[in-house]
Short mmCIF file of C-alpha atoms and ligand atoms in Angstrom, two decimals:
data_model
loop_
_atom_site.label_atom_id
_atom_site.label_comp_id
_atom_site.label_asym_id
_atom_site.label_seq_id
_atom_site.Cartn_x
_atom_site.Cartn_y
_atom_site.Cartn_z
CA MET V 1 268.43 221.40 48.66
CA HIS V 2 266.15 221.95 51.14
CA THR V 3 262.48 220.29 51.51
CA LEU V 4 259.39 222.13 52.39
CA ASP V 5 258.72 219.49 54.45
CA PHE V 6 255.56 219.77 56.72
CA PRO V 7 253.84 217.20 58.81
CA LYS V 8 250.68 216.08 58.12
CA ASP V 9 248.50 217.57 59.57
CA PHE V 10 249.33 220.51 58.65
CA VAL V 11 246.43 223.06 57.95
CA TRP V 12 247.65 224.61 54.08
CA GLY V 13 244.57 227.09 53.50
CA THR V 14 244.27 230.17 51.11
CA ALA V 15 242.44 233.61 52.40
CA THR V 16 240.55 236.52 51.42
CA ALA V 17 238.16 238.66 52.96
CA SER V 18 234.18 239.85 51.92
CA TYR V 19 234.82 243.61 50.36
CA GLN V 20 237.44 242.44 49.00
CA VAL V 21 236.09 239.32 46.88
CA GLU V 22 232.69 239.24 47.31
CA GLY V 23 231.38 242.26 44.97
CA ALA V 24 227.37 242.05 45.02
CA ALA V 25 227.16 245.64 47.24
CA HIS V 26 224.15 245.92 46.43
CA GLU V 27 222.00 243.16 46.80
CA GLY V 28 220.94 240.19 49.58
CA GLY V 29 219.56 243.07 51.21
CA ARG V 30 223.19 243.86 51.59
CA SER V 31 224.14 248.06 53.44
CA ASP V 32 226.23 250.13 53.10
CA SER V 33 229.69 249.36 55.09
CA ILE V 34 232.90 252.06 55.47
CA TRP V 35 234.45 250.62 52.72
CA ASP V 36 231.82 251.47 50.42
CA VAL V 37 230.75 255.05 51.34
CA PHE V 38 234.87 255.52 51.40
CA SER V 39 235.84 254.55 47.97
CA ARG V 40 233.49 256.88 47.00
CA LYS V 41 235.18 259.79 49.13
CA PRO V 42 237.79 261.87 45.74
CA GLY V 43 240.40 260.28 46.33
CA ALA V 44 240.96 258.30 48.87
CA VAL V 45 241.00 254.80 46.12
CA TYR V 46 243.44 254.60 43.34
CA GLY V 47 241.46 255.72 40.23
CA GLY V 48 237.87 255.85 42.20
CA GLU V 49 238.04 251.98 42.38
CA ASN V 50 235.28 250.01 44.52
CA GLY V 51 233.75 246.98 45.65
CA ASP V 52 230.86 247.15 43.41
CA VAL V 53 231.43 243.94 41.61
CA ALA V 54 235.20 243.41 42.55
CA CYS V 55 236.09 239.62 41.83
CA ASP V 56 231.73 238.54 42.14
CA GLN V 57 232.56 235.14 44.64
CA TYR V 58 228.58 236.30 46.09
CA HIS V 59 227.86 234.62 43.08
CA ARG V 60 231.27 232.83 41.94
CA TYR V 61 231.78 230.80 45.31
CA LYS V 62 231.20 226.98 44.07
CA GLU V 63 234.09 228.06 40.67
CA ASP V 64 236.75 229.30 42.83
CA ILE V 65 236.11 226.97 46.04
CA ALA V 66 236.19 223.97 43.58
CA LEU V 67 239.65 225.46 42.03
CA MET V 68 240.48 225.53 45.89
CA ALA V 69 240.12 222.27 46.22
CA GLU V 70 241.74 220.63 42.75
CA LEU V 71 245.31 222.72 44.03
CA GLY V 72 244.49 220.71 47.10
CA PHE V 73 244.18 222.71 49.92
CA LYS V 74 242.50 221.98 52.54
CA SER V 75 241.13 224.82 54.23
CA TYR V 76 239.39 229.20 53.25
CA ARG V 77 239.71 231.74 55.80
CA PHE V 78 237.07 233.93 54.21
CA SER V 79 235.02 237.03 56.46
CA ILE V 80 231.65 237.39 57.30
CA ALA V 81 230.22 241.06 55.78
CA TRP V 82 228.62 242.83 59.40
CA PRO V 83 226.08 245.03 56.45
CA ARG V 84 224.80 241.39 55.50
CA ILE V 85 224.55 239.41 58.41
CA ILE V 86 222.38 242.92 60.06
CA PRO V 87 222.17 245.56 57.83
CA GLY V 88 221.14 248.21 60.41
CA GLY V 89 224.32 247.43 62.02
CA ASP V 90 223.06 247.73 66.02
CA ASP V 91 219.85 247.21 65.55
CA GLY V 92 219.67 242.93 66.34
CA LYS V 93 217.43 242.01 62.99
CA VAL V 94 218.93 239.85 61.40
CA ASN V 95 219.17 239.52 57.32
CA PRO V 96 218.51 235.76 56.24
CA GLU V 97 219.89 236.48 52.90
CA GLY V 98 222.83 236.99 54.22
CA VAL V 99 223.03 233.51 56.18
CA ALA V 100 222.11 231.82 53.26
CA TYR V 101 225.37 232.93 51.35
CA TYR V 102 227.49 232.16 54.26
CA ARG V 103 225.89 229.41 55.38
CA ALA V 104 226.49 228.73 51.12
CA LEU V 105 229.67 228.25 51.13
CA CYS V 106 230.18 226.64 53.86
CA ASN V 107 228.11 224.01 52.65
CA GLU V 108 230.58 224.15 49.23
CA LEU V 109 233.34 224.09 50.94
CA HIS V 110 232.31 220.57 52.46
CA ALA V 111 231.46 218.93 50.29
CA HIS V 112 235.13 219.28 48.80
CA GLY V 113 236.30 217.88 51.71
CA MET V 114 237.49 221.89 52.27
CA GLU V 115 237.47 223.52 56.36
CA ALA V 116 235.54 227.31 56.23
CA CYS V 117 237.75 229.82 58.48
CA ALA V 118 235.59 232.74 58.95
CA THR V 119 236.54 235.90 60.37
CA ILE V 120 234.15 237.57 62.36
CA TYR V 121 235.41 241.38 61.75
CA HIS V 122 237.86 241.81 58.18
CA TRP V 123 236.75 246.12 58.04
CA ASP V 124 233.84 246.04 56.81
CA LEU V 125 231.85 247.93 59.25
CA PRO V 126 228.02 248.97 58.40
CA GLN V 127 228.05 252.79 57.80
CA SER V 128 225.44 252.69 60.28
CA LEU V 129 227.86 252.69 63.35
CA GLU V 130 230.47 254.97 62.22
CA ASP V 131 228.14 257.80 61.56
CA LYS V 132 227.18 256.52 64.90
CA GLY V 133 231.50 257.69 65.86
CA GLY V 134 232.81 253.47 64.64
CA TRP V 135 235.56 252.14 66.33
CA THR V 136 236.21 255.73 68.64
CA GLU V 137 232.96 254.62 70.63
CA ARG V 138 232.34 251.42 73.02
CA HIS V 139 228.70 250.82 71.30
CA THR V 140 230.48 250.31 68.88
CA ALA V 141 232.35 247.14 70.69
CA GLU V 142 229.61 245.90 72.13
CA ALA V 143 227.47 245.81 68.69
CA LEU V 144 230.91 243.65 67.31
CA GLY V 145 230.40 241.54 70.46
CA GLU V 146 226.42 241.02 68.81
CA PHE V 147 225.95 241.26 65.77
CA ALA V 148 229.53 237.64 66.74
CA LYS V 149 226.47 235.86 68.41
CA VAL V 150 224.54 235.94 64.95
CA CYS V 151 226.96 234.63 64.07
CA PHE V 152 227.33 231.56 66.19
CA LYS V 153 223.81 230.75 66.07
CA GLU V 154 222.73 231.44 62.30
CA LEU V 155 226.51 229.26 61.58
CA GLY V 156 227.59 228.15 64.85
CA ASP V 157 227.38 224.70 63.20
CA VAL V 158 228.42 225.50 59.80
CA VAL V 159 232.05 227.47 60.51
CA ASP V 160 235.14 225.20 62.13
CA GLN V 161 237.27 227.94 62.96
CA TRP V 162 236.36 231.41 64.11
CA ILE V 163 238.51 234.29 64.27
CA THR V 164 237.65 237.81 65.82
CA ILE V 165 238.73 240.49 64.43
CA ASN V 166 241.74 240.82 61.35
CA GLU V 167 244.76 242.95 62.01
CA PRO V 168 243.35 245.62 64.73
CA LEU V 169 246.30 248.13 64.23
CA CYS V 170 245.23 248.51 60.51
CA VAL V 171 241.89 249.23 61.85
CA ALA V 172 242.70 251.57 64.38
CA TYR V 173 246.17 253.51 63.43
CA LEU V 174 245.43 253.18 59.06
CA GLY V 175 240.98 254.16 60.13
CA TYR V 176 241.65 256.58 62.22
CA TYR V 177 245.63 257.70 62.09
CA GLN V 178 246.89 257.56 59.02
CA GLY V 179 243.25 257.93 57.49
CA GLU V 180 245.11 255.72 54.66
CA HIS V 181 241.68 253.66 55.22
CA ALA V 182 237.91 253.82 55.50
CA PRO V 183 236.67 255.97 57.98
CA GLY V 184 239.97 258.22 56.68
CA ILE V 185 240.52 260.11 59.96
CA LYS V 186 243.77 261.73 61.27
CA ASP V 187 243.35 261.30 64.98
CA ILE V 188 245.85 260.04 67.58
CA GLY V 189 243.29 260.17 69.82
CA LYS V 190 240.57 258.47 68.38
CA ALA V 191 242.71 256.09 67.46
CA ILE V 192 244.39 255.01 70.43
CA ARG V 193 240.27 255.01 71.65
CA ALA V 194 239.64 252.86 68.76
CA VAL V 195 242.35 251.00 69.12
CA HIS V 196 240.63 249.73 73.28
CA HIS V 197 237.75 249.16 71.66
CA ILE V 198 238.72 246.85 68.65
CA ASN V 199 240.81 244.55 71.80
CA LEU V 200 237.52 245.55 73.54
CA ALA V 201 235.39 243.68 70.73
CA HIS V 202 237.83 240.75 70.40
CA GLY V 203 236.36 239.88 73.94
CA LEU V 204 233.88 240.22 74.03
CA ALA V 205 233.23 237.91 70.02
CA VAL V 206 234.93 235.13 72.48
CA LYS V 207 232.89 236.04 74.89
CA ALA V 208 229.88 234.75 73.03
CA HIS V 209 231.56 232.01 71.75
CA ARG V 210 231.89 230.54 75.36
CA ALA V 211 228.51 231.10 75.79
CA ALA V 212 226.96 230.07 72.75
CA GLY V 213 229.07 226.45 73.60
CA LEU V 214 230.83 225.99 70.31
CA LYS V 215 233.35 223.59 69.85
CA ALA V 216 235.61 225.26 66.79
CA PRO V 217 238.01 226.47 67.83
CA ILE V 218 238.22 230.35 68.39
CA GLY V 219 242.11 233.00 68.02
CA ILE V 220 242.15 236.07 67.01
CA THR V 221 245.32 237.10 63.35
CA TRP V 222 247.50 240.25 64.16
CA ASN V 223 249.86 241.90 62.02
CA ALA V 224 252.03 242.06 64.60
CA SER V 225 255.95 242.91 63.55
CA MET V 226 259.12 242.48 65.90
CA PRO V 227 260.82 245.90 64.15
CA ARG V 228 264.70 245.53 64.25
CA ALA V 229 267.04 248.38 65.08
CA ALA V 230 268.37 250.23 62.46
CA THR V 231 271.82 250.48 64.48
CA ASP V 232 273.12 249.31 67.99
CA ARG V 233 272.97 252.42 68.99
CA GLU V 234 271.22 253.34 72.10
CA GLU V 235 268.38 255.71 70.45
CA ASP V 236 267.92 253.52 68.00
CA LYS V 237 266.80 249.91 70.35
CA GLN V 238 264.65 253.02 71.84
CA ALA V 239 263.30 253.04 69.17
CA ALA V 240 262.30 250.08 68.12
CA LEU V 241 260.56 249.14 71.57
CA ILE V 242 258.15 252.25 71.35
CA ALA V 243 257.01 251.42 68.13
CA ARG V 244 257.07 247.32 69.20
CA ALA V 245 254.45 248.53 71.87
CA LEU V 246 252.03 250.82 69.45
CA GLU V 247 252.35 248.23 66.88
CA THR V 248 251.87 245.29 67.95
CA GLU V 249 251.98 244.78 71.92
CA VAL V 250 249.12 247.20 72.44
CA PHE V 251 247.14 244.39 70.41
CA THR V 252 248.88 241.45 72.09
CA HIS V 253 249.10 242.00 75.61
CA PRO V 254 245.71 243.00 76.84
CA VAL V 255 244.94 240.05 74.47
CA LEU V 256 247.37 237.64 76.76
CA GLY V 257 246.45 239.01 79.86
CA LYS V 258 249.43 241.72 80.43
CA GLY V 259 247.44 244.97 79.99
CA TYR V 260 247.83 247.35 78.33
CA PRO V 261 252.82 248.68 77.55
CA GLU V 262 253.95 250.50 79.92
CA LEU V 263 255.16 253.00 76.89
CA VAL V 264 251.66 253.71 76.55
CA GLY V 265 251.07 255.88 78.67
CA LYS V 266 254.70 257.31 79.09
CA LEU V 267 254.09 258.55 75.28
CA GLY V 268 251.38 260.75 76.75
CA LEU V 269 248.60 258.71 75.59
CA SER V 270 244.73 257.49 77.30
CA VAL V 271 243.11 254.34 77.43
CA PRO V 272 239.22 254.41 78.00
CA ILE V 273 239.25 251.13 79.86
CA GLN V 274 236.53 251.01 82.76
CA SER V 275 237.04 248.55 84.87
CA GLY V 276 236.77 244.66 83.71
CA ASP V 277 237.81 245.26 80.32
CA LEU V 278 240.70 243.63 80.35
CA GLU V 279 239.45 240.79 82.07
CA ILE V 280 236.89 240.88 79.13
CA ILE V 281 239.83 241.07 76.72
CA SER V 282 242.08 238.26 77.78
CA GLN V 283 239.96 235.74 78.28
CA LYS V 284 241.11 232.76 76.97
CA ILE V 285 241.27 231.99 72.93
CA ASP V 286 242.40 229.29 71.53
CA PHE V 287 245.66 230.01 68.87
CA ILE V 288 246.39 232.99 67.11
CA GLY V 289 246.75 233.90 63.60
CA ILE V 290 249.75 235.78 62.07
CA ASN V 291 249.20 237.48 58.83
CA TYR V 292 253.12 238.97 57.78
CA TYR V 293 254.10 240.93 54.61
CA ASN V 294 257.03 241.97 55.54
CA GLU V 295 259.37 244.59 58.41
CA ASN V 296 261.09 247.87 58.33
CA PRO V 297 264.08 248.32 60.23
CA VAL V 298 263.20 251.14 62.68
CA ALA V 299 265.90 254.54 64.53
CA ALA V 300 265.57 257.15 66.49
CA ASP V 301 264.20 259.91 64.43
CA PRO V 302 263.11 263.38 66.23
CA ASN V 303 260.93 264.65 64.04
CA ALA V 304 258.03 261.86 63.62
CA PRO V 305 255.60 262.06 65.98
CA PHE V 306 256.69 259.12 67.92
CA LYS V 307 259.97 260.12 68.37
CA TYR V 308 260.79 256.49 65.78
CA SER V 309 260.39 255.87 61.58
CA THR V 310 260.90 253.46 59.30
CA LYS V 311 264.35 253.02 57.43
CA PRO V 312 265.32 251.37 53.61
CA SER V 313 265.60 247.30 53.40
CA TRP V 314 268.69 246.51 51.03
CA GLN V 315 266.38 243.57 50.42
CA ASP V 316 264.05 243.72 47.02
CA THR V 317 260.54 244.60 47.38
CA SER V 318 257.43 244.24 45.93
CA ASP V 319 255.01 245.26 43.86
CA MET V 320 253.78 246.92 47.00
CA GLY V 321 257.59 249.07 47.87
CA TRP V 322 257.52 245.93 50.57
CA PRO V 323 261.28 244.66 51.38
CA VAL V 324 261.17 240.39 51.46
CA VAL V 325 262.46 240.47 54.61
CA PRO V 326 261.68 235.71 55.33
CA GLY V 327 263.89 236.14 58.78
CA GLY V 328 261.57 239.08 59.71
CA LEU V 329 258.58 236.05 59.95
CA ALA V 330 261.80 233.63 61.61
CA ARG V 331 261.83 236.66 64.25
CA LEU V 332 258.50 237.00 65.04
CA LEU V 333 256.69 233.76 64.95
CA THR V 334 259.78 232.86 68.08
CA TRP V 335 258.19 236.31 69.42
CA VAL V 336 254.83 234.97 69.06
CA GLY V 337 255.95 231.27 70.36
CA SER V 338 257.93 233.06 73.29
CA ILE V 339 254.65 235.28 74.11
CA GLY V 340 251.89 232.94 73.23
CA GLY V 341 252.06 230.40 76.25
CA GLY V 342 251.82 227.41 73.94
CA LEU V 343 248.48 228.88 71.50
CA PRO V 344 249.07 227.36 68.74
CA ILE V 345 250.33 229.32 66.01
CA TYR V 346 248.26 229.73 62.10
CA VAL V 347 250.52 232.16 59.62
CA THR V 348 247.00 233.59 58.55
CA GLU V 349 248.37 235.34 55.84
CA ASN V 350 251.49 235.88 53.79
CA GLY V 351 251.30 236.86 50.02
CA TYR V 352 253.70 239.00 47.40
CA ALA V 353 251.49 242.00 44.87
CA ARG V 354 253.72 241.87 42.25
CA GLN V 355 252.08 243.17 38.08
CA ASP V 356 251.42 240.27 36.76
CA ALA V 357 249.98 239.29 33.15
CA VAL V 358 248.34 236.56 31.29
CA ASP V 359 250.58 235.55 29.34
CA PRO V 360 249.64 234.18 24.47
CA LYS V 361 249.48 230.53 26.70
CA GLY V 362 247.86 230.87 28.90
CA ARG V 363 249.93 231.39 31.42
CA VAL V 364 250.97 233.53 34.93
CA HIS V 365 254.67 232.68 35.63
CA ASP V 366 255.20 234.90 38.90
CA ILE V 367 258.94 233.25 39.32
CA GLU V 368 258.77 235.47 42.10
CA ARG V 369 255.96 234.73 43.70
CA ILE V 370 256.72 231.65 44.40
CA ARG V 371 261.20 232.79 45.29
CA TYR V 372 258.76 234.78 47.95
CA VAL V 373 256.12 232.13 49.57
CA ARG V 374 259.39 229.26 49.58
CA GLN V 375 262.02 231.41 51.33
CA HIS V 376 258.70 231.97 53.81
CA LEU V 377 257.72 228.75 54.17
CA ALA V 378 261.27 227.20 54.68
CA VAL V 379 261.09 229.63 56.91
CA CYS V 380 257.93 228.52 58.98
CA ALA V 381 259.57 224.47 58.18
CA ASP V 382 262.15 225.75 60.05
CA LEU V 383 260.91 226.56 63.28
CA ILE V 384 257.56 223.65 63.51
CA LYS V 385 261.47 221.96 63.77
CA GLN V 386 262.84 223.88 66.47
CA GLY V 387 259.33 223.58 68.01
CA VAL V 388 257.63 226.10 67.25
CA ASN V 389 253.68 225.09 67.52
CA LEU V 390 252.82 226.77 63.82
CA LYS V 391 250.15 224.93 63.20
CA GLY V 392 248.92 226.55 59.22
CA TYR V 393 249.63 228.76 56.37
CA TYR V 394 247.27 230.71 54.09
CA ALA V 395 248.44 232.36 51.25
CA TRP V 396 247.09 235.75 50.28
CA SER V 397 245.34 235.80 48.50
CA PHE V 398 243.24 233.12 46.19
CA ILE V 399 242.23 235.59 44.01
CA ASP V 400 243.16 238.84 42.70
CA ASN V 401 241.34 241.66 44.66
CA PHE V 402 240.56 244.96 46.07
CA GLU V 403 243.58 246.16 47.80
CA TRP V 404 241.52 248.98 49.97
CA ALA V 405 242.90 251.88 48.75
CA TRP V 406 244.81 250.89 46.55
CA GLY V 407 241.76 249.50 44.45
CA TYR V 408 242.58 246.97 41.62
CA THR V 409 246.35 247.88 41.02
CA LYS V 410 247.70 245.44 43.30
CA ARG V 411 247.70 241.75 42.43
CA PHE V 412 248.14 239.12 45.13
CA GLY V 413 246.47 236.65 44.16
CA ILE V 414 247.32 233.53 43.63
CA VAL V 415 245.02 232.75 40.46
CA HIS V 416 244.34 235.68 38.71
CA VAL V 417 241.19 237.61 38.37
CA ASP V 418 240.77 239.37 34.69
CA TYR V 419 238.11 242.00 36.01
CA ALA V 420 237.10 243.09 32.41
CA THR V 421 235.44 238.97 32.26
CA GLN V 422 236.28 238.00 35.48
CA LYS V 423 237.96 234.92 33.81
CA ARG V 424 240.09 233.15 36.74
CA THR V 425 243.72 231.99 35.78
CA PRO V 426 245.94 229.64 37.97
CA LYS V 427 249.60 231.20 38.31
CA ASP V 428 252.44 228.87 38.82
CA SER V 429 252.33 230.36 42.39
CA ALA V 430 249.09 228.46 41.76
CA TYR V 431 250.41 225.32 40.91
CA PHE V 432 253.32 225.60 43.09
CA PHE V 433 251.23 225.43 46.15
CA ARG V 434 249.51 222.18 44.64
CA ASP V 435 252.82 220.68 44.92
CA VAL V 436 253.39 221.53 48.47
CA ILE V 437 250.99 220.80 49.14
CA ALA V 438 250.52 217.69 47.61
CA GLY V 439 254.06 216.65 49.19
CA PHE V 440 256.57 217.68 46.40
CA GLY V 441 258.08 220.75 47.79
CA GLU V 442 262.07 219.99 46.64
CA TRP V 443 263.90 222.32 45.23
C1 FCB Z 1 246.19 243.28 55.13
C2 FCB Z 1 245.08 242.21 54.44
C3 FCB Z 1 244.20 241.70 53.46
C4 FCB Z 1 244.98 242.78 52.06
C5 FCB Z 1 246.88 241.72 52.68
C6 FCB Z 1 247.42 242.34 51.25
O1 FCB Z 1 246.47 244.10 55.42
O2 FCB Z 1 244.55 242.29 55.93
O3 FCB Z 1 243.00 242.18 53.16
O4 FCB Z 1 244.76 243.70 52.37
O5 FCB Z 1 247.01 243.20 53.42
#
């Protein structure tokens, strides 16, 4: 028997992101984000779906927070929609209705004894900034710095924990290299520019946070991965090193004061660094956030752009086709612990997609999700015992929501959403969390 035994002060949270859950896309003075525009492009999002209504959390946050609190969660990780706060993107005009929404959300959390963990950027860039070149331009990083200043000024007294950027890798590569996410560009040169500008944006946000003198800690969330080599052939080991450099170290290293990995230059990629940038990017942060879903083995592949590709796994896969590899989380957190200089670490997302449906008795028996969470929580509990400074875990997601290019087809929630009625139904995994949080996590 294994006990999912966690320290008393371990932070149990659940997470979402603005565009994925809020809806009210044309209300409250909000402008278009790149996701509004991208989702109107034929073929960009499954079924032509979009976030216009999503889970309508903009109107239903009270009901959602009450349910989170009832289940025992202590922190809610949400993101702040830039197009709600500064609809013009970079004109400094603050929209009071946008600010009021997030203040009300934070106050509601506090009224339920919960903490507010706000991500400043979870992918919904104002379209007006994309029209000026988006993340390929330095201007966007500077504009994010200004947006962050506004967030600290307007919400600094109600937010308990700040995350600058969610998953820089997806912003840069899915958005500007693979084109699967907004703005849908496929250009490696632009993607590398985006890498640097998103890192710079993080640094500028941290700088603004320090200047504002806020007590609430600030960090960043990476979907880092330390993929294993598919075999111990030398070329596969090299392939794994390239994958690590391009997918993880270009983000982690500059922030942690180690500059860009040398391999980036060797691969012929040029990063648009200006003097002083690395100092801005590497300012001290207070914690590291890690999003983890899966890990794939990589092998040398002479036909791939960077001479590596992922190989099949033997593990079960989720509805995303992602292999279930709890060992990858162990490897990753151990590595993060080793490079993080003792900084607290939070798993800021972890979760499992499944074709869930409510049965006639009103239940959702999502046993595979429970198995997934149990395995990953067991890794967390073990690592804490081994001395990794892991301080909290956020379940992705609280509710089923708009899963980016997959639209509403992929359900990650521990609470089911019937999109026709907006009815919330806790799945069995929600009750599993309730019991683990309450200390009854034996299995
Ligand atoms: C992560 C994103 C999050 C969600 C999950 C499934 O990459 O941060 O918004 O889509 O994947």
